[in-house]
Amino acid sequence: MVKAEQVHKSFGHVEVLKGIDLEVKQGEVFCLIGPSGSGKSTFLRCINHLEKVNAGRLYVDGHLVGYRQQGDKLYELRDREVSLQRRDIGMVFQRFNLFPHMTALENVMEAPVQVKKQSRSEARKRAQELLDRVGLADKSSSYPSQLSGGQQQRVAIARALAMEPKLMLFDEPTSALDPELVGEVLDVMRDLAESGMTMIVVTHEMGFAREVGDSLVFMDDGVVVESGDPREVLTNPQQERTQAFLSKVL
Ligand code: ADP
Ligand code: MG
């Protein structure tokens, strides 16, 4: 579903991704861990067209991200083609980013109506089902300010799912939450994983990575330091840098 080959990304003179190679299989929960500043968010943002890679290749669902290949030439995609690629990718951020002036239901309906041109009645029905799925059937007419952080994040997940993505990206989805609200969001993510969704999850929740993750990558300073089965890497890290990081967070 995702393949990175020597992905490089710099901001000015600062190289943030220094040749990332990795592969995420369909239906897999792929956890990405690493210290702050190691490039995890930047990598997710490259997958979702929020940043452009400078060198190397990034594929999503077999398609080169941001480019069309003809023979041995690469052409940058037009905005319209980029939007088509992005449609298949859902993203959930640390901050919930809900539209404050819209109810939970309206937040979930917005993209299907505006982008997919679904009818309002169809989108409303589907949005209600999605809110039900994340345990918020009774909050459809609440505004974000009336919801807890955990509830807002679950609306954000429902909103991403409304576009029927093939791939879901989570960038520290529970890091901004009060500790007692983390579990309800992880439960929704666990259900989603069980439904077969391909997920890349940047997280500091090692319990989630161990129990739900199929693969885990430890990134540091723009490179993949170590990867493998989450249970293996977390209990028996081979690299010194991984050991040092885990001794701080576990
Ligand atoms: P992580 O998510 O692992 O904490 P990030 O991908 O957010 O790391 O950041 C990696 C490095 O890239 C940091 O040093 C950060 O300051 C830098 N960086 C991220 N985005 C930008 C940007 N838009 N412009 C300049 N530097 C950036
Ligand atoms: Mg980050």
mmCIF file of C-alpha atoms and ligand atoms in Angstrom:
data_model
loop_
_atom_site.group_PDB
_atom_site.id
_atom_site.type_symbol
_atom_site.label_atom_id
_atom_site.label_comp_id
_atom_site.label_asym_id
_atom_site.label_seq_id
_atom_site.Cartn_x
_atom_site.Cartn_y
_atom_site.Cartn_z
ATOM 1 C CA MET A 1 0.000 0.000 0.000
ATOM 2 C CA VAL A 2 2.943 2.306 0.716
ATOM 3 C CA LYS A 3 6.485 1.963 -0.501
ATOM 4 C CA ALA A 4 9.283 4.411 0.227
ATOM 5 C CA GLU A 5 12.562 4.123 -1.640
ATOM 6 C CA GLN A 6 15.355 6.366 -0.429
ATOM 7 C CA VAL A 7 12.974 9.210 0.392
ATOM 8 C CA HIS A 8 14.799 12.447 1.124
ATOM 9 C CA LYS A 9 13.300 15.690 2.340
ATOM 10 C CA SER A 10 15.038 18.933 3.245
ATOM 11 C CA PHE A 11 13.809 22.256 4.491
ATOM 12 C CA GLY A 12 16.342 24.760 3.208
ATOM 13 C CA HIS A 13 19.728 23.372 4.152
ATOM 14 C CA VAL A 14 18.355 21.085 6.831
ATOM 15 C CA GLU A 15 17.927 17.495 5.737
ATOM 16 C CA VAL A 16 15.046 16.031 7.722
ATOM 17 C CA LEU A 17 14.525 12.712 5.911
ATOM 18 C CA LYS A 18 17.820 11.130 4.918
ATOM 19 C CA GLY A 19 16.811 8.204 2.765
ATOM 20 C CA ILE A 20 13.784 6.401 4.168
ATOM 21 C CA ASP A 21 13.104 2.892 2.879
ATOM 22 C CA LEU A 22 10.041 1.080 4.081
ATOM 23 C CA GLU A 23 7.034 -0.882 2.941
ATOM 24 C CA VAL A 24 3.531 -0.987 4.375
ATOM 25 C CA LYS A 25 1.376 -3.907 3.271
ATOM 26 C CA GLN A 26 -2.337 -3.765 2.673
ATOM 27 C CA GLY A 27 -4.355 -4.268 5.846
ATOM 28 C CA GLU A 28 -1.354 -3.718 8.049
ATOM 29 C CA VAL A 29 -1.075 -1.548 11.163
ATOM 30 C CA PHE A 30 2.304 0.059 10.778
ATOM 31 C CA CYS A 31 3.615 1.909 13.823
ATOM 32 C CA LEU A 32 6.206 4.628 13.562
ATOM 33 C CA ILE A 33 8.050 5.636 16.708
ATOM 34 C CA GLY A 34 11.011 7.860 17.450
ATOM 35 C CA PRO A 35 12.133 10.958 19.304
ATOM 36 C CA SER A 36 10.673 14.373 18.662
ATOM 37 C CA GLY A 37 12.219 15.953 15.580
ATOM 38 C CA SER A 38 13.195 12.647 13.957
ATOM 39 C CA GLY A 39 11.000 13.303 10.907
ATOM 40 C CA LYS A 40 7.923 11.183 11.602
ATOM 41 C CA SER A 41 5.374 13.913 10.844
ATOM 42 C CA THR A 42 7.316 15.033 7.799
ATOM 43 C CA PHE A 43 7.206 11.501 6.432
ATOM 44 C CA LEU A 44 3.426 11.257 6.928
ATOM 45 C CA ARG A 45 3.019 14.687 5.345
ATOM 46 C CA CYS A 46 4.957 13.510 2.283
ATOM 47 C CA ILE A 47 2.599 10.542 1.903
ATOM 48 C CA ASN A 48 -0.366 12.900 2.083
ATOM 49 C CA HIS A 49 1.003 15.490 -0.376
ATOM 50 C CA LEU A 50 1.416 18.117 2.336
ATOM 51 C CA GLU A 51 5.166 18.106 1.614
ATOM 52 C CA LYS A 52 7.072 17.203 -1.531
ATOM 53 C CA VAL A 53 9.936 14.744 -1.395
ATOM 54 C CA ASN A 54 13.239 16.065 -2.780
ATOM 55 C CA ALA A 55 14.664 12.739 -3.884
ATOM 56 C CA GLY A 56 13.736 9.098 -3.861
ATOM 57 C CA ARG A 57 10.359 7.608 -4.612
ATOM 58 C CA LEU A 58 7.203 7.255 -2.644
ATOM 59 C CA TYR A 59 4.349 5.064 -3.842
ATOM 60 C CA VAL A 60 0.829 4.806 -2.471
ATOM 61 C CA ASP A 61 -1.327 1.978 -3.757
ATOM 62 C CA GLY A 62 1.073 1.484 -6.652
ATOM 63 C CA HIS A 63 0.997 5.132 -7.723
ATOM 64 C CA LEU A 64 3.973 7.435 -7.514
ATOM 65 C CA VAL A 65 2.992 10.236 -5.122
ATOM 66 C CA GLY A 66 2.755 13.599 -6.878
ATOM 67 C CA TYR A 67 4.102 12.440 -10.243
ATOM 68 C CA ARG A 68 3.114 10.611 -13.374
ATOM 69 C CA GLN A 69 5.690 8.438 -15.057
ATOM 70 C CA GLN A 70 5.891 8.259 -18.847
ATOM 71 C CA GLY A 71 8.745 6.188 -20.150
ATOM 72 C CA ASP A 72 11.699 7.314 -18.092
ATOM 73 C CA LYS A 73 10.323 10.837 -17.589
ATOM 74 C CA LEU A 74 8.450 12.119 -14.552
ATOM 75 C CA TYR A 75 5.761 14.759 -14.791
ATOM 76 C CA GLU A 76 4.412 16.615 -11.800
ATOM 77 C CA LEU A 77 0.728 15.998 -11.291
ATOM 78 C CA ARG A 78 -1.728 18.852 -11.703
ATOM 79 C CA ASP A 79 -3.698 20.045 -8.684
ATOM 80 C CA ARG A 80 -6.753 18.126 -9.810
ATOM 81 C CA GLU A 81 -4.781 14.882 -10.108
ATOM 82 C CA VAL A 82 -3.186 15.495 -6.710
ATOM 83 C CA SER A 83 -6.644 15.873 -5.148
ATOM 84 C CA LEU A 84 -7.649 12.554 -6.661
ATOM 85 C CA GLN A 85 -4.631 10.827 -5.117
ATOM 86 C CA ARG A 86 -5.250 12.501 -1.761
ATOM 87 C CA ARG A 87 -8.876 11.394 -1.628
ATOM 88 C CA ASP A 88 -7.825 7.855 -0.836
ATOM 89 C CA ILE A 89 -5.822 8.907 2.208
ATOM 90 C CA GLY A 90 -7.352 9.871 5.529
ATOM 91 C CA MET A 91 -5.323 11.735 8.103
ATOM 92 C CA VAL A 92 -5.861 12.329 11.798
ATOM 93 C CA PHE A 93 -3.690 14.865 13.564
ATOM 94 C CA GLN A 94 -2.652 15.438 17.145
ATOM 95 C CA ARG A 95 -4.941 18.473 17.210
ATOM 96 C CA PHE A 96 -8.409 17.534 16.131
ATOM 97 C CA ASN A 97 -8.860 20.295 13.554
ATOM 98 C CA LEU A 98 -12.642 20.034 13.470
ATOM 99 C CA PHE A 99 -14.617 22.894 11.936
ATOM 100 C CA PRO A 100 -15.731 24.757 15.095
ATOM 101 C CA HIS A 101 -18.887 26.237 13.599
ATOM 102 C CA MET A 102 -20.233 22.861 12.464
ATOM 103 C CA THR A 103 -21.857 20.085 14.485
ATOM 104 C CA ALA A 104 -20.223 16.662 14.704
ATOM 105 C CA LEU A 105 -22.570 15.406 11.990
ATOM 106 C CA GLU A 106 -21.856 18.371 9.704
ATOM 107 C CA ASN A 107 -18.123 17.896 10.194
ATOM 108 C CA VAL A 108 -18.394 14.299 9.010
ATOM 109 C CA MET A 109 -20.708 15.175 6.092
ATOM 110 C CA GLU A 110 -18.656 18.079 4.779
ATOM 111 C CA ALA A 111 -16.078 16.362 2.554
ATOM 112 C CA PRO A 112 -18.422 13.773 1.010
ATOM 113 C CA VAL A 113 -20.808 16.588 0.029
ATOM 114 C CA GLN A 114 -18.186 19.131 -1.095
ATOM 115 C CA VAL A 115 -15.560 16.855 -2.604
ATOM 116 C CA LYS A 116 -17.417 13.691 -3.585
ATOM 117 C CA LYS A 117 -20.631 15.542 -4.470
ATOM 118 C CA GLN A 118 -22.720 13.088 -2.461
ATOM 119 C CA SER A 119 -26.308 14.172 -1.860
ATOM 120 C CA ARG A 120 -26.850 15.711 1.587
ATOM 121 C CA SER A 121 -29.308 12.995 2.587
ATOM 122 C CA GLU A 122 -26.930 10.206 1.572
ATOM 123 C CA ALA A 123 -23.995 11.922 3.322
ATOM 124 C CA ARG A 124 -26.087 12.503 6.449
ATOM 125 C CA LYS A 125 -27.099 8.856 6.656
ATOM 126 C CA ARG A 126 -23.525 7.700 6.210
ATOM 127 C CA ALA A 127 -22.199 10.279 8.717
ATOM 128 C CA GLN A 128 -24.686 9.080 11.300
ATOM 129 C CA GLU A 129 -23.486 5.489 10.779
ATOM 130 C CA LEU A 130 -19.875 6.585 11.189
ATOM 131 C CA LEU A 131 -20.604 8.513 14.392
ATOM 132 C CA ASP A 132 -22.334 5.388 15.631
ATOM 133 C CA ARG A 133 -19.261 3.356 14.748
ATOM 134 C CA VAL A 134 -16.999 5.606 16.860
ATOM 135 C CA GLY A 135 -19.475 5.499 19.763
ATOM 136 C CA LEU A 136 -20.912 8.978 19.298
ATOM 137 C CA ALA A 137 -24.379 8.294 17.912
ATOM 138 C CA ASP A 138 -25.881 10.620 20.517
ATOM 139 C CA LYS A 139 -23.477 13.517 19.850
ATOM 140 C CA SER A 140 -24.302 14.215 16.220
ATOM 141 C CA SER A 141 -25.752 17.655 16.924
ATOM 142 C CA SER A 142 -23.041 18.724 19.380
ATOM 143 C CA TYR A 143 -20.485 21.336 18.417
ATOM 144 C CA PRO A 144 -16.763 20.575 18.919
ATOM 145 C CA SER A 145 -16.607 22.960 21.901
ATOM 146 C CA GLN A 146 -19.266 20.840 23.621
ATOM 147 C CA LEU A 147 -17.226 17.646 23.232
ATOM 148 C CA SER A 148 -14.269 16.303 25.196
ATOM 149 C CA GLY A 149 -10.904 15.951 23.471
ATOM 150 C CA GLY A 150 -11.431 12.211 23.117
ATOM 151 C CA GLN A 151 -14.865 12.725 21.578
ATOM 152 C CA GLN A 152 -13.497 15.359 19.193
ATOM 153 C CA GLN A 153 -10.753 13.019 18.095
ATOM 154 C CA ARG A 154 -13.304 10.268 17.451
ATOM 155 C CA VAL A 155 -15.308 12.708 15.307
ATOM 156 C CA ALA A 156 -12.076 13.485 13.449
ATOM 157 C CA ILE A 157 -11.604 9.768 12.771
ATOM 158 C CA ALA A 158 -15.216 9.454 11.558
ATOM 159 C CA ARG A 159 -14.673 12.477 9.344
ATOM 160 C CA ALA A 160 -11.596 10.914 7.751
ATOM 161 C CA LEU A 161 -13.447 7.620 7.239
ATOM 162 C CA ALA A 162 -16.325 9.389 5.488
ATOM 163 C CA MET A 163 -14.131 9.712 2.392
ATOM 164 C CA GLU A 164 -13.693 5.915 2.373
ATOM 165 C CA PRO A 165 -9.906 6.052 2.372
ATOM 166 C CA LYS A 166 -7.693 3.104 1.471
ATOM 167 C CA LEU A 167 -5.078 4.285 3.910
ATOM 168 C CA MET A 168 -5.334 6.087 7.249
ATOM 169 C CA LEU A 169 -2.490 8.139 8.695
ATOM 170 C CA PHE A 170 -2.473 8.949 12.398
ATOM 171 C CA ASP A 171 0.003 11.511 13.699
ATOM 172 C CA GLU A 172 0.168 11.148 17.480
ATOM 173 C CA PRO A 173 -3.630 11.042 17.708
ATOM 174 C CA THR A 174 -3.670 10.724 21.494
ATOM 175 C CA SER A 175 -0.773 12.992 22.462
ATOM 176 C CA ALA A 176 -2.943 16.042 23.117
ATOM 177 C CA LEU A 177 -5.478 14.155 25.223
ATOM 178 C CA ASP A 178 -5.891 13.941 28.955
ATOM 179 C CA PRO A 179 -4.724 10.474 30.028
ATOM 180 C CA GLU A 180 -8.217 9.229 30.885
ATOM 181 C CA LEU A 181 -9.394 9.953 27.319
ATOM 182 C CA VAL A 182 -6.624 8.106 25.490
ATOM 183 C CA GLY A 183 -8.239 4.678 25.796
ATOM 184 C CA GLU A 184 -11.470 5.546 23.993
ATOM 185 C CA VAL A 185 -9.548 6.800 20.956
ATOM 186 C CA LEU A 186 -7.217 3.782 20.909
ATOM 187 C CA ASP A 187 -10.301 1.523 21.101
ATOM 188 C CA VAL A 188 -11.723 3.120 17.968
ATOM 189 C CA MET A 189 -8.364 2.680 16.226
ATOM 190 C CA ARG A 190 -8.244 -0.942 17.327
ATOM 191 C CA ASP A 191 -11.703 -1.561 15.822
ATOM 192 C CA LEU A 192 -10.588 0.085 12.625
ATOM 193 C CA ALA A 193 -7.510 -2.136 12.505
ATOM 194 C CA GLU A 194 -9.688 -5.215 12.995
ATOM 195 C CA SER A 195 -11.863 -4.117 10.089
ATOM 196 C CA GLY A 196 -8.795 -4.482 7.856
ATOM 197 C CA MET A 197 -7.895 -0.826 7.332
ATOM 198 C CA THR A 198 -4.285 -0.109 6.375
ATOM 199 C CA MET A 199 -2.975 2.292 9.011
ATOM 200 C CA ILE A 200 0.268 4.132 9.639
ATOM 201 C CA VAL A 201 0.319 5.253 13.244
ATOM 202 C CA VAL A 202 2.866 7.626 14.732
ATOM 203 C CA THR A 203 2.516 7.074 18.440
ATOM 204 C CA HIS A 204 4.120 7.002 21.849
ATOM 205 C CA GLU A 205 1.565 4.426 22.992
ATOM 206 C CA MET A 206 3.832 1.397 23.133
ATOM 207 C CA GLY A 207 1.026 -0.789 24.494
ATOM 208 C CA PHE A 208 -1.021 -0.075 21.373
ATOM 209 C CA ALA A 209 1.998 -0.727 19.128
ATOM 210 C CA ARG A 210 2.652 -4.038 20.834
ATOM 211 C CA GLU A 211 -0.946 -5.271 20.852
ATOM 212 C CA VAL A 212 -2.292 -3.903 17.575
ATOM 213 C CA GLY A 213 0.779 -3.230 15.439
ATOM 214 C CA ASP A 214 1.851 -5.625 12.688
ATOM 215 C CA SER A 215 5.106 -3.804 12.004
ATOM 216 C CA LEU A 216 7.082 -1.178 13.804
ATOM 217 C CA VAL A 217 9.769 1.203 12.670
ATOM 218 C CA PHE A 218 12.020 3.181 14.965
ATOM 219 C CA MET A 219 13.163 6.395 13.316
ATOM 220 C CA ASP A 220 15.864 8.716 14.557
ATOM 221 C CA ASP A 221 17.399 11.750 12.920
ATOM 222 C CA GLY A 222 15.734 11.136 9.556
ATOM 223 C CA VAL A 223 16.670 7.494 9.121
ATOM 224 C CA VAL A 224 15.074 4.134 9.887
ATOM 225 C CA VAL A 225 17.223 2.758 12.673
ATOM 226 C CA GLU A 226 15.395 -0.480 13.298
ATOM 227 C CA SER A 227 12.243 -2.238 12.158
ATOM 228 C CA GLY A 228 10.381 -5.472 12.610
ATOM 229 C CA ASP A 229 7.648 -7.135 14.577
ATOM 230 C CA PRO A 230 6.592 -4.679 17.309
ATOM 231 C CA ARG A 231 6.854 -7.291 20.056
ATOM 232 C CA GLU A 232 10.387 -8.161 18.943
ATOM 233 C CA VAL A 233 11.622 -4.600 18.587
ATOM 234 C CA LEU A 234 10.047 -3.384 21.812
ATOM 235 C CA THR A 235 11.221 -6.260 23.989
ATOM 236 C CA ASN A 236 14.533 -6.959 22.324
ATOM 237 C CA PRO A 237 15.839 -3.887 20.476
ATOM 238 C CA GLN A 238 19.065 -4.562 18.599
ATOM 239 C CA GLN A 239 20.323 -1.027 18.096
ATOM 240 C CA GLU A 240 21.765 1.155 20.825
ATOM 241 C CA ARG A 241 19.709 4.175 19.735
ATOM 242 C CA THR A 242 16.497 2.138 19.931
ATOM 243 C CA GLN A 243 17.448 0.871 23.370
ATOM 244 C CA ALA A 244 18.185 4.392 24.597
ATOM 245 C CA PHE A 245 14.856 5.705 23.277
ATOM 246 C CA LEU A 246 12.804 2.836 24.679
ATOM 247 C CA SER A 247 14.435 3.085 28.083
ATOM 248 C CA LYS A 248 13.054 6.626 28.252
ATOM 249 C CA VAL A 249 9.494 5.947 27.083
ATOM 250 C CA LEU A 250 8.711 2.459 28.416
HETATM 251 P P1 ADP B 1 8.668 14.518 14.424
HETATM 252 O O1 ADP B 1 7.277 14.423 13.903
HETATM 253 O O2 ADP B 1 9.399 13.200 14.404
HETATM 254 O O3 ADP B 1 8.745 15.152 15.776
HETATM 255 P P2 ADP B 1 9.023 16.459 12.318
HETATM 256 O O4 ADP B 1 8.846 15.708 11.044
HETATM 257 O O5 ADP B 1 7.896 17.274 12.791
HETATM 258 O O6 ADP B 1 9.521 15.444 13.446
HETATM 259 O O7 ADP B 1 10.267 17.414 12.200
HETATM 260 C C1 ADP B 1 11.552 16.990 11.825
HETATM 261 C C2 ADP B 1 12.459 18.191 11.683
HETATM 262 O O8 ADP B 1 12.030 18.962 10.578
HETATM 263 C C3 ADP B 1 12.427 19.115 12.884
HETATM 264 O O9 ADP B 1 13.737 19.525 13.123
HETATM 265 C C4 ADP B 1 11.563 20.258 12.425
HETATM 266 O O10 ADP B 1 11.948 21.447 13.052
HETATM 267 C C5 ADP B 1 11.833 20.296 10.945
HETATM 268 N N1 ADP B 1 10.694 20.817 10.171
HETATM 269 C C6 ADP B 1 9.488 20.237 10.073
HETATM 270 N N2 ADP B 1 8.669 20.944 9.257
HETATM 271 C C7 ADP B 1 9.383 22.019 8.848
HETATM 272 C C8 ADP B 1 9.121 23.133 7.980
HETATM 273 N N3 ADP B 1 7.937 23.282 7.385
HETATM 274 N N4 ADP B 1 10.128 24.024 7.798
HETATM 275 C C9 ADP B 1 11.316 23.866 8.382
HETATM 276 N N5 ADP B 1 11.648 22.839 9.195
HETATM 277 C C10 ADP B 1 10.703 21.926 9.433
HETATM 278 MG MG MG B 2 5.480 14.906 14.779
#
